[in-house]
Short mmCIF file of N, CA, C and O in Angstrom, two decimals:
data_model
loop_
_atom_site.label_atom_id
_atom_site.label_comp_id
_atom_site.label_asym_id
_atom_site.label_seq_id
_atom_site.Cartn_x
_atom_site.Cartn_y
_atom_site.Cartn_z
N UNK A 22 105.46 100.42 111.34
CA UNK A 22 106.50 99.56 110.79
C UNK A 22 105.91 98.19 110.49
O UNK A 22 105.28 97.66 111.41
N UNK A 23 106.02 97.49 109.21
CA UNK A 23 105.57 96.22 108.90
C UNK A 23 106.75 95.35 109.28
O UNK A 23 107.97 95.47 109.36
N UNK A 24 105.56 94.17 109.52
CA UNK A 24 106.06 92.46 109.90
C UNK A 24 108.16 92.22 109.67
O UNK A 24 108.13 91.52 108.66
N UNK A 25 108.90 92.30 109.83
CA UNK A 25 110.01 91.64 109.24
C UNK A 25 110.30 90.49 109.07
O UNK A 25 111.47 90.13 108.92
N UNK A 26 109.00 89.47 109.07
CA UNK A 26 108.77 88.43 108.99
C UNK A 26 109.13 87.91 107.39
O UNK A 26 109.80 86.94 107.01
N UNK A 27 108.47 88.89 106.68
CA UNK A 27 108.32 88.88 105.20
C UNK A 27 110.07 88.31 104.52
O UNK A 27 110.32 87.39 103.75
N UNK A 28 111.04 89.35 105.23
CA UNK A 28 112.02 89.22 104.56
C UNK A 28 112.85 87.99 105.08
O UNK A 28 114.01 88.05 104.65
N UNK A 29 112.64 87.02 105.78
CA UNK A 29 113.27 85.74 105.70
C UNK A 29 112.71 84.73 104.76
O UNK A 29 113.02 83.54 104.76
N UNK A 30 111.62 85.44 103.76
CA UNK A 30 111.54 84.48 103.17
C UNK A 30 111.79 84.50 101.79
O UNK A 30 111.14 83.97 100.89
N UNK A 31 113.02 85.31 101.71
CA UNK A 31 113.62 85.87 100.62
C UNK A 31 114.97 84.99 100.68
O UNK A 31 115.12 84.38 101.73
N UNK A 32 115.94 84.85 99.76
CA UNK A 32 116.48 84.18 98.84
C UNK A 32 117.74 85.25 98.79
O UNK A 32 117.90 85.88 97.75
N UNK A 33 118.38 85.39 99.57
CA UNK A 33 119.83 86.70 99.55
C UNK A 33 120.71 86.25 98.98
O UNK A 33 120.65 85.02 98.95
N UNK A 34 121.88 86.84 98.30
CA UNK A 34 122.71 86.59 98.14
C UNK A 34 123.88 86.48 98.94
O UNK A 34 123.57 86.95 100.03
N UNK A 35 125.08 86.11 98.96
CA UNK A 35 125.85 85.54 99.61
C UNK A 35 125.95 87.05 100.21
O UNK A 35 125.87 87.16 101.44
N UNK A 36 126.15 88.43 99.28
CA UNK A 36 126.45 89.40 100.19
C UNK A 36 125.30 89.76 100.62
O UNK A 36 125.16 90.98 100.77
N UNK A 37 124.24 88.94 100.94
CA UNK A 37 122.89 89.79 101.63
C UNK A 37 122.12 90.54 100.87
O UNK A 37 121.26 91.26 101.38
N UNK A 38 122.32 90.45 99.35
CA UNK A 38 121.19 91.31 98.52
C UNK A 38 120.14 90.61 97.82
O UNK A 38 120.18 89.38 97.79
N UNK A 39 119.31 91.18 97.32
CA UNK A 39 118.36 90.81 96.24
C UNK A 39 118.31 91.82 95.32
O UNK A 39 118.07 92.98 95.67
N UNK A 40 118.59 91.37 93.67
CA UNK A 40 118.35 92.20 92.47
C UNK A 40 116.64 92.72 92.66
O UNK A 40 115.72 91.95 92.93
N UNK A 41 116.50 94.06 92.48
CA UNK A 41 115.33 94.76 92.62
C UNK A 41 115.24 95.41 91.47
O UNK A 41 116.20 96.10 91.12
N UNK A 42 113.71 95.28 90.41
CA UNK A 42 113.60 95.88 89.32
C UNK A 42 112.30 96.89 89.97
O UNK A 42 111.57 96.60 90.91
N UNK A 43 112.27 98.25 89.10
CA UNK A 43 111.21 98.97 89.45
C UNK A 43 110.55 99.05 88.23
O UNK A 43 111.18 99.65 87.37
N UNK A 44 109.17 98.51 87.82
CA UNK A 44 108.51 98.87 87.30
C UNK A 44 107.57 100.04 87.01
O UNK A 44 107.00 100.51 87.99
N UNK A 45 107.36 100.52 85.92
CA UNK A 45 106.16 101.35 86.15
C UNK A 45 104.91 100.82 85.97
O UNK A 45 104.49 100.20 84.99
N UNK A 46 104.09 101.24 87.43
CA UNK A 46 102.61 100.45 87.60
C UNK A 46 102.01 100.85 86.26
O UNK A 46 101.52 99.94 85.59
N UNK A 47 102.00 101.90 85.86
CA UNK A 47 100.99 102.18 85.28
C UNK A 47 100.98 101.61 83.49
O UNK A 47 100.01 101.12 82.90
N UNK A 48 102.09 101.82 83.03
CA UNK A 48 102.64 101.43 81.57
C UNK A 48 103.31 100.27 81.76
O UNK A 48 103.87 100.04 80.69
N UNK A 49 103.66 99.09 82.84
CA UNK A 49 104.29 98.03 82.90
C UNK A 49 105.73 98.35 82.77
O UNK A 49 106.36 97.83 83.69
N UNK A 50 106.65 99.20 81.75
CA UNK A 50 107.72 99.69 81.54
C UNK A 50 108.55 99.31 82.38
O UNK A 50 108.37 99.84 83.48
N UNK A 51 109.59 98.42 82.34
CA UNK A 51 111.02 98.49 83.08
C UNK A 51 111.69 99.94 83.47
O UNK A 51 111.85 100.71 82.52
N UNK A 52 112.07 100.38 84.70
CA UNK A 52 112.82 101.33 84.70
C UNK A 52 114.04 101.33 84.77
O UNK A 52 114.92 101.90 84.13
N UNK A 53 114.03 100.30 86.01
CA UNK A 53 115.69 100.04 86.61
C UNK A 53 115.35 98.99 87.01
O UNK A 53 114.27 98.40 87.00
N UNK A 54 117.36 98.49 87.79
CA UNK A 54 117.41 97.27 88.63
C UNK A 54 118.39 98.03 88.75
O UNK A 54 119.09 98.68 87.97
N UNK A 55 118.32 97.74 90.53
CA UNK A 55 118.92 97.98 91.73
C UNK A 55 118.71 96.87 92.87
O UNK A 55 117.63 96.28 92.96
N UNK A 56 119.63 96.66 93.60
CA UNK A 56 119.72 95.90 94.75
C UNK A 56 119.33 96.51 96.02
O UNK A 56 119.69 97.59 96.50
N UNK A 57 118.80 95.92 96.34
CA UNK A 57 118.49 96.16 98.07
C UNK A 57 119.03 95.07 99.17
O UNK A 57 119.10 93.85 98.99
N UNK A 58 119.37 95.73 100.26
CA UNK A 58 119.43 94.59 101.50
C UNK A 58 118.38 94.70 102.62
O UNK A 58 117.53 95.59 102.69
N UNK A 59 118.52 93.77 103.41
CA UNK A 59 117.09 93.87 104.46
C UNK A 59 117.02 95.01 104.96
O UNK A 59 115.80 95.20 104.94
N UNK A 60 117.46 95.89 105.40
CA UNK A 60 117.25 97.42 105.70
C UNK A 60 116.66 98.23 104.25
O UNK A 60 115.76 99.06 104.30
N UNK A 61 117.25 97.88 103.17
CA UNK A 61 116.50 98.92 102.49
C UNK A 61 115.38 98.01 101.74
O UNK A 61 115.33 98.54 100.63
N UNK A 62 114.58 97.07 101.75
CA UNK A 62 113.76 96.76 102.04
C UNK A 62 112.89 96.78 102.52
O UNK A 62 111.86 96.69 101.84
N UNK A 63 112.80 96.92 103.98
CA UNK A 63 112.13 96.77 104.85
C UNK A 63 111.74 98.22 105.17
O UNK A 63 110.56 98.43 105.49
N UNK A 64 112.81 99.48 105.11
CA UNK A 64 112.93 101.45 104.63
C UNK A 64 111.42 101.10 103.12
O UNK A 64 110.35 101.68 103.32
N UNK A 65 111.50 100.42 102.13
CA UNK A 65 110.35 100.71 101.23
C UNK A 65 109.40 100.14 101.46
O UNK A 65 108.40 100.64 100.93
N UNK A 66 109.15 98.89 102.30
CA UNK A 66 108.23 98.32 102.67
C UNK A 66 107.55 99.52 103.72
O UNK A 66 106.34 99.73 103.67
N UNK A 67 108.32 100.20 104.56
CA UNK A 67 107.61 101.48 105.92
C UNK A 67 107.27 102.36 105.27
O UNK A 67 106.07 102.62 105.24
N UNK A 68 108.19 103.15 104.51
CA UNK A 68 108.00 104.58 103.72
C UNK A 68 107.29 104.07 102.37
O UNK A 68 107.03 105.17 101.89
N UNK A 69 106.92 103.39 101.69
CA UNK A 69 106.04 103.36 100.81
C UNK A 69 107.06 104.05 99.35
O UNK A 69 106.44 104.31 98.32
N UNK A 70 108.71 104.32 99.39
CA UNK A 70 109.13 104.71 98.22
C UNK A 70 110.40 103.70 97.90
O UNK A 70 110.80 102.91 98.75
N UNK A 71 110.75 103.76 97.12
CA UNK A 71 112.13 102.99 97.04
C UNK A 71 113.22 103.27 97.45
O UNK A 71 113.83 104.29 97.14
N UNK A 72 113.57 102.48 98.13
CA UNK A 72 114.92 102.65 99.06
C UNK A 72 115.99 102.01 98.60
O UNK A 72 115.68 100.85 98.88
N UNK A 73 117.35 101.92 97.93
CA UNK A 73 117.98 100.80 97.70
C UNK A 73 119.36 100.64 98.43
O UNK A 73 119.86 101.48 99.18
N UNK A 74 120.02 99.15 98.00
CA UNK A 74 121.56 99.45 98.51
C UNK A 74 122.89 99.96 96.80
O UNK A 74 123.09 99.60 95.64
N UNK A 75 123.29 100.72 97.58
CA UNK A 75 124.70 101.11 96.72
C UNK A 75 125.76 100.05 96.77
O UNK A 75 126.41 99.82 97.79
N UNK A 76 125.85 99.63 96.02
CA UNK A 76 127.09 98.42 96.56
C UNK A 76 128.45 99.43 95.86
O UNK A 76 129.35 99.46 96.70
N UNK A 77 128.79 100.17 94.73
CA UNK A 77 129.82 101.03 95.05
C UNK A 77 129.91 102.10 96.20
O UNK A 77 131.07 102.33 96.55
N UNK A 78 129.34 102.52 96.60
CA UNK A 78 129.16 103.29 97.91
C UNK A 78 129.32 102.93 99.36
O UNK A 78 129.98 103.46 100.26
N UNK A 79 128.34 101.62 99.34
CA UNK A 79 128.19 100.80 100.82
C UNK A 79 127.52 101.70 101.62
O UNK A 79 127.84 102.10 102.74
N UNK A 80 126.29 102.03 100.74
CA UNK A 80 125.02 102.91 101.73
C UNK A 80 124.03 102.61 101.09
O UNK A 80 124.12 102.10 99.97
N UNK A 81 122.82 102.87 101.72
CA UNK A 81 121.84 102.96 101.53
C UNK A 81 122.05 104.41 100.51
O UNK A 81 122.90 105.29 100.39
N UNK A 82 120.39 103.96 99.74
CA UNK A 82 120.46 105.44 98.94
C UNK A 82 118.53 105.44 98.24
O UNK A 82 118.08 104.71 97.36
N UNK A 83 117.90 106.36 98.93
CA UNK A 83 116.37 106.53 98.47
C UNK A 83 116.56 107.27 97.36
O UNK A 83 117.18 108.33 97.25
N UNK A 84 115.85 106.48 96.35
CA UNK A 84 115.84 107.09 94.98
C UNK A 84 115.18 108.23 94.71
O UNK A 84 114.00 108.44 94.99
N UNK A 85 115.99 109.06 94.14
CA UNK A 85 115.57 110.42 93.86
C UNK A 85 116.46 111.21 94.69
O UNK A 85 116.45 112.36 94.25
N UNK A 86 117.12 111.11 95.55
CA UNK A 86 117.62 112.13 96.98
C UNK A 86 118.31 112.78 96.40
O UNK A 86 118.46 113.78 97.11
N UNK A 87 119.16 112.95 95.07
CA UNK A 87 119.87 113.76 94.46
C UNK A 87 119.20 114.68 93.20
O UNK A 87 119.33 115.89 93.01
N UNK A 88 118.56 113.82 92.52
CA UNK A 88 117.67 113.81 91.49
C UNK A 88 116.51 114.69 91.77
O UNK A 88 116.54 115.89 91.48
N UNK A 89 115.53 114.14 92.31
CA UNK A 89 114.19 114.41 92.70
C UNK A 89 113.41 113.83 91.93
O UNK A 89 112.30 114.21 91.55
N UNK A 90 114.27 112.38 91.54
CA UNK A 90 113.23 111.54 90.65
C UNK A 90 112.60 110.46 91.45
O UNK A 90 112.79 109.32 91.03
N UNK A 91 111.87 110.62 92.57
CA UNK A 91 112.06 109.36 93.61
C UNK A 91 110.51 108.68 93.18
O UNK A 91 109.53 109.32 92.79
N UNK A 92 110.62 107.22 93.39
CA UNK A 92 109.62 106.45 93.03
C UNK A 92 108.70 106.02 94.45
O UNK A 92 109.04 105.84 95.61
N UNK A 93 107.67 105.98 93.89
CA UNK A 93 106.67 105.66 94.78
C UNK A 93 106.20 104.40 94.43
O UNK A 93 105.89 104.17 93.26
N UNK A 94 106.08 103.31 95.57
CA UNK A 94 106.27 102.55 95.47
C UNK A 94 104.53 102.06 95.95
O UNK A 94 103.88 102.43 96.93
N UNK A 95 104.10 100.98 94.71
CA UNK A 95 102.30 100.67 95.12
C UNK A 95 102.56 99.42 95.57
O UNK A 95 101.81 99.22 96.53
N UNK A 96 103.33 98.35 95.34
CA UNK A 96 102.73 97.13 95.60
C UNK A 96 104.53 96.58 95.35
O UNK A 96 105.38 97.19 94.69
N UNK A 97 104.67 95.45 96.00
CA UNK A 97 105.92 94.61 96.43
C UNK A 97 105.97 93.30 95.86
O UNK A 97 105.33 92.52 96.55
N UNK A 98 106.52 92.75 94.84
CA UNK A 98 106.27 91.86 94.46
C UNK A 98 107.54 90.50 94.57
O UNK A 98 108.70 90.87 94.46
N UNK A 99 107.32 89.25 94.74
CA UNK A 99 108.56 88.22 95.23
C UNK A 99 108.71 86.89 93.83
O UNK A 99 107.97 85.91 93.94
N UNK A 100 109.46 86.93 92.89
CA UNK A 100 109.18 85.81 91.98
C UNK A 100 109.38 84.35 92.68
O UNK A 100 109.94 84.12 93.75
N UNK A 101 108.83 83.57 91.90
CA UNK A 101 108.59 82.33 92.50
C UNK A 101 110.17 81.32 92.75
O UNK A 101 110.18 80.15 93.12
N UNK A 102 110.95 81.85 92.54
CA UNK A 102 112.02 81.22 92.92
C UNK A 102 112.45 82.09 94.52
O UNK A 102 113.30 81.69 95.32
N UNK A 103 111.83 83.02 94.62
CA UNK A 103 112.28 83.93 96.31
C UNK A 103 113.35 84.49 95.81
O UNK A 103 113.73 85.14 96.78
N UNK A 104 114.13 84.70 94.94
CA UNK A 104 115.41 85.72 94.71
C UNK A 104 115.59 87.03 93.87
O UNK A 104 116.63 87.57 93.49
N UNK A 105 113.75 87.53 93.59
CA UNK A 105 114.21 88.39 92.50
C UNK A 105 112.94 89.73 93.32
O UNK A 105 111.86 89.22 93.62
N UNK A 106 113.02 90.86 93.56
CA UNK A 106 112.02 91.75 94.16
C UNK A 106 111.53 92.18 92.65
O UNK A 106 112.27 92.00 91.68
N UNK A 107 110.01 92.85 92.52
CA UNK A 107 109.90 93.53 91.57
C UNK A 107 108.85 94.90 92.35
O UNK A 107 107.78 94.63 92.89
N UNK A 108 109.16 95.72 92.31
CA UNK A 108 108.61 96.92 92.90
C UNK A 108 107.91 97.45 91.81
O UNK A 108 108.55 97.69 90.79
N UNK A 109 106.43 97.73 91.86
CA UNK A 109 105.55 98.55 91.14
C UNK A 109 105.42 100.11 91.57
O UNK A 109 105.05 100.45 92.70
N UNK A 110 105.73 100.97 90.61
CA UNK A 110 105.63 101.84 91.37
C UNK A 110 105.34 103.17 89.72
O UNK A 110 105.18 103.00 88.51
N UNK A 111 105.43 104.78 90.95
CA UNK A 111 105.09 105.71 90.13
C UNK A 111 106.66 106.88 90.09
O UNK A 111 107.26 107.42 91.02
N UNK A 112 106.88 106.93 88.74
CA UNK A 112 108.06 107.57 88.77
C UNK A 112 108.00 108.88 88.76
O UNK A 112 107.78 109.15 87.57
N UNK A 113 108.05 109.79 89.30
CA UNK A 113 108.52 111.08 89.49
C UNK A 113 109.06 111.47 89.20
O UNK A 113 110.13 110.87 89.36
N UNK A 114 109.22 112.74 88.49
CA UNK A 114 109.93 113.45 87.06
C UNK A 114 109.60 112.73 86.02
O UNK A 114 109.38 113.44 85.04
N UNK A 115 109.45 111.45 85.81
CA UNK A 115 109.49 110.87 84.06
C UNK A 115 110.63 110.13 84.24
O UNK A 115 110.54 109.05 83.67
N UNK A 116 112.03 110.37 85.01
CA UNK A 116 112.94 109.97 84.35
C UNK A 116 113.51 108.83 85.83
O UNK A 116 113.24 109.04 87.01
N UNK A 117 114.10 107.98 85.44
CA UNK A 117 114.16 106.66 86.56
C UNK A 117 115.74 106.68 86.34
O UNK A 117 116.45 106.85 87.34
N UNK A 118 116.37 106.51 85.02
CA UNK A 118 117.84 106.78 84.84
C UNK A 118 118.41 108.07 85.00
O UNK A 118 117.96 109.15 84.61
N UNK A 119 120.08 107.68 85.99
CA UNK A 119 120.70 109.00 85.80
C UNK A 119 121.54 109.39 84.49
O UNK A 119 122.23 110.41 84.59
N UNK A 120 121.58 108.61 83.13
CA UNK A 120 121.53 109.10 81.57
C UNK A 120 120.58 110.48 81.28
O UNK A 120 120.95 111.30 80.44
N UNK A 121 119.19 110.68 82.13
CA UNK A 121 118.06 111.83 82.62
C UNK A 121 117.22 110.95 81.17
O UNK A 121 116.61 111.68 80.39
N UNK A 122 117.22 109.77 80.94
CA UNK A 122 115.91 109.04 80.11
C UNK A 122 115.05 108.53 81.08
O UNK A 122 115.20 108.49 82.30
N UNK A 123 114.29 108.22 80.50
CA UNK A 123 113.07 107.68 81.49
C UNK A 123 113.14 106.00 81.92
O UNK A 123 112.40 105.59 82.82
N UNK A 124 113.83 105.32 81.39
CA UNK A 124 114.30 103.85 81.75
C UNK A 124 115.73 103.58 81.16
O UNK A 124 116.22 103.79 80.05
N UNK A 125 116.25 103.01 82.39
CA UNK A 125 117.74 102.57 82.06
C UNK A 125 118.27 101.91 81.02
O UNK A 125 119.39 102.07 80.53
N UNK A 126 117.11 100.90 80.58
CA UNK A 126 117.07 100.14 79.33
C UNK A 126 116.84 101.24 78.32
O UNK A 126 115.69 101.66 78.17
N UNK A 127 117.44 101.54 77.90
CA UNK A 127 117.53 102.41 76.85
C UNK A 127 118.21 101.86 75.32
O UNK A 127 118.06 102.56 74.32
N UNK A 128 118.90 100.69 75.27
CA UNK A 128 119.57 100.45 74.52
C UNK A 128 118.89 99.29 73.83
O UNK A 128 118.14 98.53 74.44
N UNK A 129 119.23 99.14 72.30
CA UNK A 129 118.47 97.63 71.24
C UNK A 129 119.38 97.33 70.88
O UNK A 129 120.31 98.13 70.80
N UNK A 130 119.51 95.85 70.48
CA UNK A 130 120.43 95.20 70.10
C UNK A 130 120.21 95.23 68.63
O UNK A 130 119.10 94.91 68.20
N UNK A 131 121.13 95.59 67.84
CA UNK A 131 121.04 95.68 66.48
C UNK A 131 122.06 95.44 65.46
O UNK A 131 122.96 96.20 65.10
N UNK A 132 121.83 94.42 65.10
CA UNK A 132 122.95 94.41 63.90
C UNK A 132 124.11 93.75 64.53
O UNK A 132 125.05 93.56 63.77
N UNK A 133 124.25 93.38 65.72
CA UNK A 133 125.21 93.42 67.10
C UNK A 133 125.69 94.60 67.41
O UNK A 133 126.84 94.71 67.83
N UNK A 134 125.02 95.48 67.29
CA UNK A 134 125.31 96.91 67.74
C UNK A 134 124.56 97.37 68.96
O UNK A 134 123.35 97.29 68.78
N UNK A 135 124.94 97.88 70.26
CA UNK A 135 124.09 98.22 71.34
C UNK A 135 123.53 100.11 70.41
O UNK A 135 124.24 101.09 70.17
N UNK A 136 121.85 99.84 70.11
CA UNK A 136 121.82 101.67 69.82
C UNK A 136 120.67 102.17 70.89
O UNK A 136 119.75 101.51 71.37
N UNK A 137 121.05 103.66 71.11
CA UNK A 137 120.49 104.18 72.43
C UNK A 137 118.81 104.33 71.37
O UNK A 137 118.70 104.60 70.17
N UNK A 138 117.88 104.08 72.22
CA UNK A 138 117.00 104.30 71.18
C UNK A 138 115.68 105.44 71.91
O UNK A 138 114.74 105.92 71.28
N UNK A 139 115.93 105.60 73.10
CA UNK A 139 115.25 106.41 73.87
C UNK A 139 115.98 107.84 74.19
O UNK A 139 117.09 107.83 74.72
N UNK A 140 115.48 108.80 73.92
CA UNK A 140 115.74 109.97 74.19
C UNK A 140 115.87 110.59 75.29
O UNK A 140 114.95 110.48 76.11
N UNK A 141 117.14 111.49 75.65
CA UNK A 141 117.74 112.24 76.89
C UNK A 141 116.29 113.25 76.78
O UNK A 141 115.79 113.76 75.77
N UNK A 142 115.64 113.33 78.79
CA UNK A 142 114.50 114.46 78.67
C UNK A 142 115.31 115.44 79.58
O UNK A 142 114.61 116.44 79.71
N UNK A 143 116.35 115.57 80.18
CA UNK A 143 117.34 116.49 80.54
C UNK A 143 118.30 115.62 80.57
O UNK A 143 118.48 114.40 80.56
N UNK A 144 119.12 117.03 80.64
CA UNK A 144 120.94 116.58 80.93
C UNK A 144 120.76 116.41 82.04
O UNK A 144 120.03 116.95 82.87
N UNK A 145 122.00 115.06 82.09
CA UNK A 145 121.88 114.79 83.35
C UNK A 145 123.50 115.93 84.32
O UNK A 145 124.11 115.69 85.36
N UNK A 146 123.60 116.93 83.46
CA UNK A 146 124.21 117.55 84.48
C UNK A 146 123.32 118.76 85.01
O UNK A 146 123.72 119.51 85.90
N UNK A 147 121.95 118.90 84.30
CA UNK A 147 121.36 119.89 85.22
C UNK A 147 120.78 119.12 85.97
O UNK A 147 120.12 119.75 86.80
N UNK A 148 120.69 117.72 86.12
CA UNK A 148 119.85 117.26 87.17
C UNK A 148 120.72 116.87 88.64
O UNK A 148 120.20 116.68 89.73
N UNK A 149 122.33 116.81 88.31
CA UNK A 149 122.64 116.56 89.29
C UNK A 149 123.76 117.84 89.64
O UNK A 149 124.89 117.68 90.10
N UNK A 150 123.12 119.14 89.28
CA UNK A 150 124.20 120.43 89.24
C UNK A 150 124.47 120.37 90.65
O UNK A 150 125.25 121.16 91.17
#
């Protein structure tokens, strides 16, 4: 188990979170943003995968546990204001969104039109049958 030293020197929000983006190490690529609290933090800092908080739920939830898209997590990163996590990591399956695309950002602004511009690599009802 690592230091829990680390996480007081983070920047919470009033309800105890920090916005968490997961990158992909390898292509830089945005996947997601998700929130974590000091438990699921400190769960990806031990286990080495991403752990986050559900704030519709009010649980913890390790990415992939439904899916089997779970990210592995290389390196922990803190922006210089202390309020923003950025997790480097390796995505499993390809796909990081439950849309079943490979990044949540999926959408361009166009014309003032939001268009999906990344392609479904499964339905996401066989992924969560």
């Amino acid at each position: 188990m690592t230091d829990k030293a680390f996480l007081d020197s983070i920047k919470w929000t009033d309800d105890g979170l920090v916005p968490a983006i997961a990158q992909d190490a390898k292509s830089g690529r945005i996947l997601m943003m998700a929130w974590m609290n000091r438990e699921s933090l400190q769960l990806t800092a031990d286990e080495g995968r991403a752990v986050y908080w559900s704030r519709s739920r009010q649980q913890l939830w390790r990415k992939g546990e439904s899916s089997g898209h779970t990210q592995i997590v290389s390196e922990i990163r803190l922006d210089c204001d202390e309020d923003v996590i950025v997790l480097q990591v390796e995505q499993l399956g390809g796909m990081a969104c439950h849309t079943g695309r490979e990044s949540c950002f999926y959408r361009v602004l166009k014309d003032g039109q939001w268009v999906a511009v990344d392609p479904v690599l499964k339905d996401p009802k066989e992924i969560y049958a």
